Short mmCIF file of C-alpha atoms in Angstrom, two decimals:
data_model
loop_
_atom_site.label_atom_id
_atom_site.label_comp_id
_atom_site.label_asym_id
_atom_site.label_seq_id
_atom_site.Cartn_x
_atom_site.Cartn_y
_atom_site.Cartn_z
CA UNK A 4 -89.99 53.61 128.92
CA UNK A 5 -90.46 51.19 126.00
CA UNK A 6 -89.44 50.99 122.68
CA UNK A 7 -89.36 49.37 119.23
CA UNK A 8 -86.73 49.53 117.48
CA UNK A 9 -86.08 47.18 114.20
CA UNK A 10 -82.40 46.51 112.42
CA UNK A 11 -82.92 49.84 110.25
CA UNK A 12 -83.34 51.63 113.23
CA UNK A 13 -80.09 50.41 114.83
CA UNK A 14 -77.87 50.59 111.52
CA UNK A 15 -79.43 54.92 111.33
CA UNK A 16 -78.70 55.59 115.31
CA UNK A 17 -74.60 53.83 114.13
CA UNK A 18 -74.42 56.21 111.19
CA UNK A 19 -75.44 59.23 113.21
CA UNK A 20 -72.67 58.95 115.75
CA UNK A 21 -70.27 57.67 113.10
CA UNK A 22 -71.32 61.64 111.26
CA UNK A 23 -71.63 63.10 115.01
CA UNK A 24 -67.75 61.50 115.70
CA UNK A 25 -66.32 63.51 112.16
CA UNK A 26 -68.08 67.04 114.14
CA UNK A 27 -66.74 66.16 117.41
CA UNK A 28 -64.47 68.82 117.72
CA UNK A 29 -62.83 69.12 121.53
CA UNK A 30 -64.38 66.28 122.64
CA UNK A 31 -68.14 64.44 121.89
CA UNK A 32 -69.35 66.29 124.83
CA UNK A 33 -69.96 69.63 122.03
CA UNK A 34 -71.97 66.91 119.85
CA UNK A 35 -74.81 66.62 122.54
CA UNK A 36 -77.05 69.05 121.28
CA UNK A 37 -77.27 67.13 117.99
CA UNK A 38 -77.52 63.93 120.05
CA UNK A 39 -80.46 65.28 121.96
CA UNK A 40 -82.26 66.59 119.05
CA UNK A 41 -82.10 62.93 117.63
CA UNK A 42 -82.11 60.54 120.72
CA UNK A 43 -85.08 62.86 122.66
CA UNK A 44 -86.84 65.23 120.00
CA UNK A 45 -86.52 63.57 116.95
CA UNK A 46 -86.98 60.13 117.65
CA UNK A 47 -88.20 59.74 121.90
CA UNK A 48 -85.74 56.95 122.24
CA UNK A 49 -84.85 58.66 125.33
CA UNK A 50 -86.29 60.88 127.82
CA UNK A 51 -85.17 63.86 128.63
CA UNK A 52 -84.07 62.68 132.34
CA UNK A 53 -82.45 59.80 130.59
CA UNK A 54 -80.72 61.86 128.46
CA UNK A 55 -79.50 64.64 131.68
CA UNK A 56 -78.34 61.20 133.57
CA UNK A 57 -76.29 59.71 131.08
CA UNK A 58 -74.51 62.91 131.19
CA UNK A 59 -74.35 63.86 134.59
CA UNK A 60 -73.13 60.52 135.50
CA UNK A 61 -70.77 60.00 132.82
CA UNK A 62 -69.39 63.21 133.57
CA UNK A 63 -68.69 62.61 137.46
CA UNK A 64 -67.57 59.33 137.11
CA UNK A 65 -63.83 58.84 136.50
CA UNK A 66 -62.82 57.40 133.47
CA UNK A 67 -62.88 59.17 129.83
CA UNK A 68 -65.22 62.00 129.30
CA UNK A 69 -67.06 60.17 126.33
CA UNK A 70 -68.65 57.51 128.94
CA UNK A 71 -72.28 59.59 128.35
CA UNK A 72 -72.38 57.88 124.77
CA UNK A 73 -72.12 54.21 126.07
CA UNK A 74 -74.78 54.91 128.83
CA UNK A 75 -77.34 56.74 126.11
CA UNK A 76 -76.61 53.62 123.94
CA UNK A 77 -77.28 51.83 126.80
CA UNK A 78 -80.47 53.64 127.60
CA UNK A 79 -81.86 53.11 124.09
CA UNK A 80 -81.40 49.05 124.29
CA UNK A 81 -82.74 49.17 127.33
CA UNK A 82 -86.01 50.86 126.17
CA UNK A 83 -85.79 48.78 123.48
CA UNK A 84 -85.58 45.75 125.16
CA UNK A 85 -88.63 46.96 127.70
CA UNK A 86 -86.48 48.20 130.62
CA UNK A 87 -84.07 47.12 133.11
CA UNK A 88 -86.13 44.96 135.06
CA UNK A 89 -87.84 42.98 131.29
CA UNK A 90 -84.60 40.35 132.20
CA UNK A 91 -81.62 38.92 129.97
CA UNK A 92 -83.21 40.30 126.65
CA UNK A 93 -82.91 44.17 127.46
CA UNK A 94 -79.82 43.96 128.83
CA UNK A 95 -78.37 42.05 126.15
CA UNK A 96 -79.96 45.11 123.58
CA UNK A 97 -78.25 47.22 125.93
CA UNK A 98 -75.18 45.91 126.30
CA UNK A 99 -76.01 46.27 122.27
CA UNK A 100 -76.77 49.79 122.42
CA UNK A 101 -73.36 50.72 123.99
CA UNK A 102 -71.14 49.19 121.29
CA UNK A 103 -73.05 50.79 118.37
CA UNK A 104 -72.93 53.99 120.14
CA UNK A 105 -69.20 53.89 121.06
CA UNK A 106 -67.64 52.27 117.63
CA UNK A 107 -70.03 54.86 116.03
CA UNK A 108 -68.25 57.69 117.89
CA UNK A 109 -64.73 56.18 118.22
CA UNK A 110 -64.09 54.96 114.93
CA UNK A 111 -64.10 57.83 112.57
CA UNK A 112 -62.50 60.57 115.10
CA UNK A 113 -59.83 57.86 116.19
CA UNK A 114 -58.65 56.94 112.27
CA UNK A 115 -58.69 61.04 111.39
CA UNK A 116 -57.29 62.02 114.47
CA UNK A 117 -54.19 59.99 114.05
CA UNK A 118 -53.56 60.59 110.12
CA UNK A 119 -54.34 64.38 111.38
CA UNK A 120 -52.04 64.29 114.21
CA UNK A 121 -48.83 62.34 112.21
CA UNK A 122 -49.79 65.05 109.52
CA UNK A 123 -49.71 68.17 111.53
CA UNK A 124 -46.77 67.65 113.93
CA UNK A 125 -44.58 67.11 110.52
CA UNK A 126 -45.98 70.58 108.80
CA UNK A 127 -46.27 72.15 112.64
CA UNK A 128 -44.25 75.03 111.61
CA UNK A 129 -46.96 76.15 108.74
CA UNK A 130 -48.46 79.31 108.98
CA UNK A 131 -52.03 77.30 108.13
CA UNK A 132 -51.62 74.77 110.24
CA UNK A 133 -50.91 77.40 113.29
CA UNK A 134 -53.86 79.42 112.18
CA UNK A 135 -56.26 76.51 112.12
CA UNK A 136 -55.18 75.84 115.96
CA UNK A 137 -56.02 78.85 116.83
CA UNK A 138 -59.02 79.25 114.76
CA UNK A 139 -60.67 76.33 116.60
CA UNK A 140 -60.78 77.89 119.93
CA UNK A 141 -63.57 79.91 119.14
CA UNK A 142 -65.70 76.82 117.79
CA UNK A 143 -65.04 74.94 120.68
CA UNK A 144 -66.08 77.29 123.26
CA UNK A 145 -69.43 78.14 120.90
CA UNK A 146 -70.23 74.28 120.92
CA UNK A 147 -69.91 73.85 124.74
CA UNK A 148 -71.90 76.63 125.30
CA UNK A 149 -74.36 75.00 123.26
CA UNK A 150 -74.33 71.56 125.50
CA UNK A 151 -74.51 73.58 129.04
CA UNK A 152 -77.66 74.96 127.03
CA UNK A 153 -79.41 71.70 126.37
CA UNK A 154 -78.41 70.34 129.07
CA UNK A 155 -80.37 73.40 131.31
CA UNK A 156 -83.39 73.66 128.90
CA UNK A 157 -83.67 69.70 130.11
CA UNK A 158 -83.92 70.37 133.54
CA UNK A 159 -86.87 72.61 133.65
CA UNK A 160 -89.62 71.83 135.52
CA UNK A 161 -93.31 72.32 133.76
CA UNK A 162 -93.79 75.98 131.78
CA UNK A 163 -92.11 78.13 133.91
CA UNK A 164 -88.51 79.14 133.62
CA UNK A 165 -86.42 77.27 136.76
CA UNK A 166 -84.35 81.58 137.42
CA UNK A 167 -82.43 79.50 140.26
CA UNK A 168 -80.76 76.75 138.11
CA UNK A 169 -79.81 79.47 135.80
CA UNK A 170 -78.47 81.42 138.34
CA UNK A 171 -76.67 78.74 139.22
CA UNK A 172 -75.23 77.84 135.99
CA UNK A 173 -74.28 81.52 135.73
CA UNK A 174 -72.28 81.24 138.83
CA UNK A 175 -70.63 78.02 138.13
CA UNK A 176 -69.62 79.53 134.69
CA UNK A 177 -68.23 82.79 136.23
CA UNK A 178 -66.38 80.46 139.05
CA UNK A 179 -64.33 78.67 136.26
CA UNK A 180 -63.70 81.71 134.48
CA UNK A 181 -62.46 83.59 136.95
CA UNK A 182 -60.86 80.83 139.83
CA UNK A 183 -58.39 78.47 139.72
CA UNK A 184 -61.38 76.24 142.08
CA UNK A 185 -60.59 72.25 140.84
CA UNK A 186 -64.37 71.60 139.66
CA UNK A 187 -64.37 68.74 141.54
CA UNK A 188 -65.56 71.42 144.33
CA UNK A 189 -67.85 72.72 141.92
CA UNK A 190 -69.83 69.43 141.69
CA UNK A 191 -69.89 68.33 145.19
CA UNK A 192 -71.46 71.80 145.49
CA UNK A 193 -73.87 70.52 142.94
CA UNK A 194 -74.10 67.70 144.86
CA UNK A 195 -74.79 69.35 147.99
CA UNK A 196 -77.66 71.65 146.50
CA UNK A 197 -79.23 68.48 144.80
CA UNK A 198 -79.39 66.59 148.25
CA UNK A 199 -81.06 69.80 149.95
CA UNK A 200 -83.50 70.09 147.05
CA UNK A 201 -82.47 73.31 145.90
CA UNK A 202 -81.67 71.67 142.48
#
């Protein structure tokens, strides 16, 4: 996949996950419906496979959990540089594409997170600051629901609804609801089914 992208295009993608950093609430994992909206729908900077992949693989590699937004960056200087085989060039853009994506979603959470933090466990014993805590539970859940959503809808294969990979999904949810199972067993499950082709 190829793209062109000029300086204006790399200083809006910066201030979109400097604003998707401030709504990062629990994580940037429950910003990646926004992402995809702008990275896939909105501007087809990525494809949707990229877009699954940077994910998937952030997610089962060790390491911290917002890995996904270096690789998309990196996907989108790749493009933009004509893909990983176009030589020095694209990987330099990509190499690029990673540090606007992860100072654009570090930077802002990081700063308000530790003014919020030095604030909070000073006033800890506030009845407001006890009810915010627990008023963000509800969010947080709502917003990763929201990413296991995207992140199916992606996976679908032509017209036609893929019933097994939600079936799936509906299992794996009901599993960590209801087990103590490590998820690392959940994924080499995944794994497994991917190898066999039933995924």
């Amino acid at each position: 996949m190829t793209i062109t992208m000029h300086w204006h295009d790399w200083l809006a993608l910066l201030a979109q996950y400097l604003m998707l950093s401030l709504l990062s609430i629990s994580g940037a994992i429950t910003t990646v419906p926004d992402m995809h909206r702008y990275l896939v729908a909105q501007h087809g900077w990525l494809s949707d496979a990229q877009f699954s992949s940077s994910v998937a693989i952030a997610q089962a590699a060790p390491g911290p959990n917002v890995l996904f937004v270096g690789l998309m960056g990196w996907n989108v200087g790749l493009n933009a540089g004509g893909g990983i085989g176009a030589g020095p060039h694209a990987w330099l853009l990509g190499l690029f594409g990673l540090a606007v994506t992860m100072v654009g979603i570090m930077l802002p959470s990081t700063t308000l997170t530790y003014f919020a933090t030095r604030w909070g466990h000073r006033n800890r014993t506030r009845r407001g600051v006890r009810a915010f805590k627990q008023g963000m539970a509800p969010v947080v859940v709502g917003l990763l629901i929201a990413t296991g959503w995207v992140l199916a809808l992606g996976n679908q294969a032509g017209a036609a609804p893929a019933w097994h990979l939600w079936l799936l999904t509906g299992i794996s949810a009901l599993i960590v609801w209801r087990t103590r199972i490590h998820l690392l067993w959940l994924l080499g499950t995944g794994a497994l089914l991917g190898a066999v082709g039933f995924v």
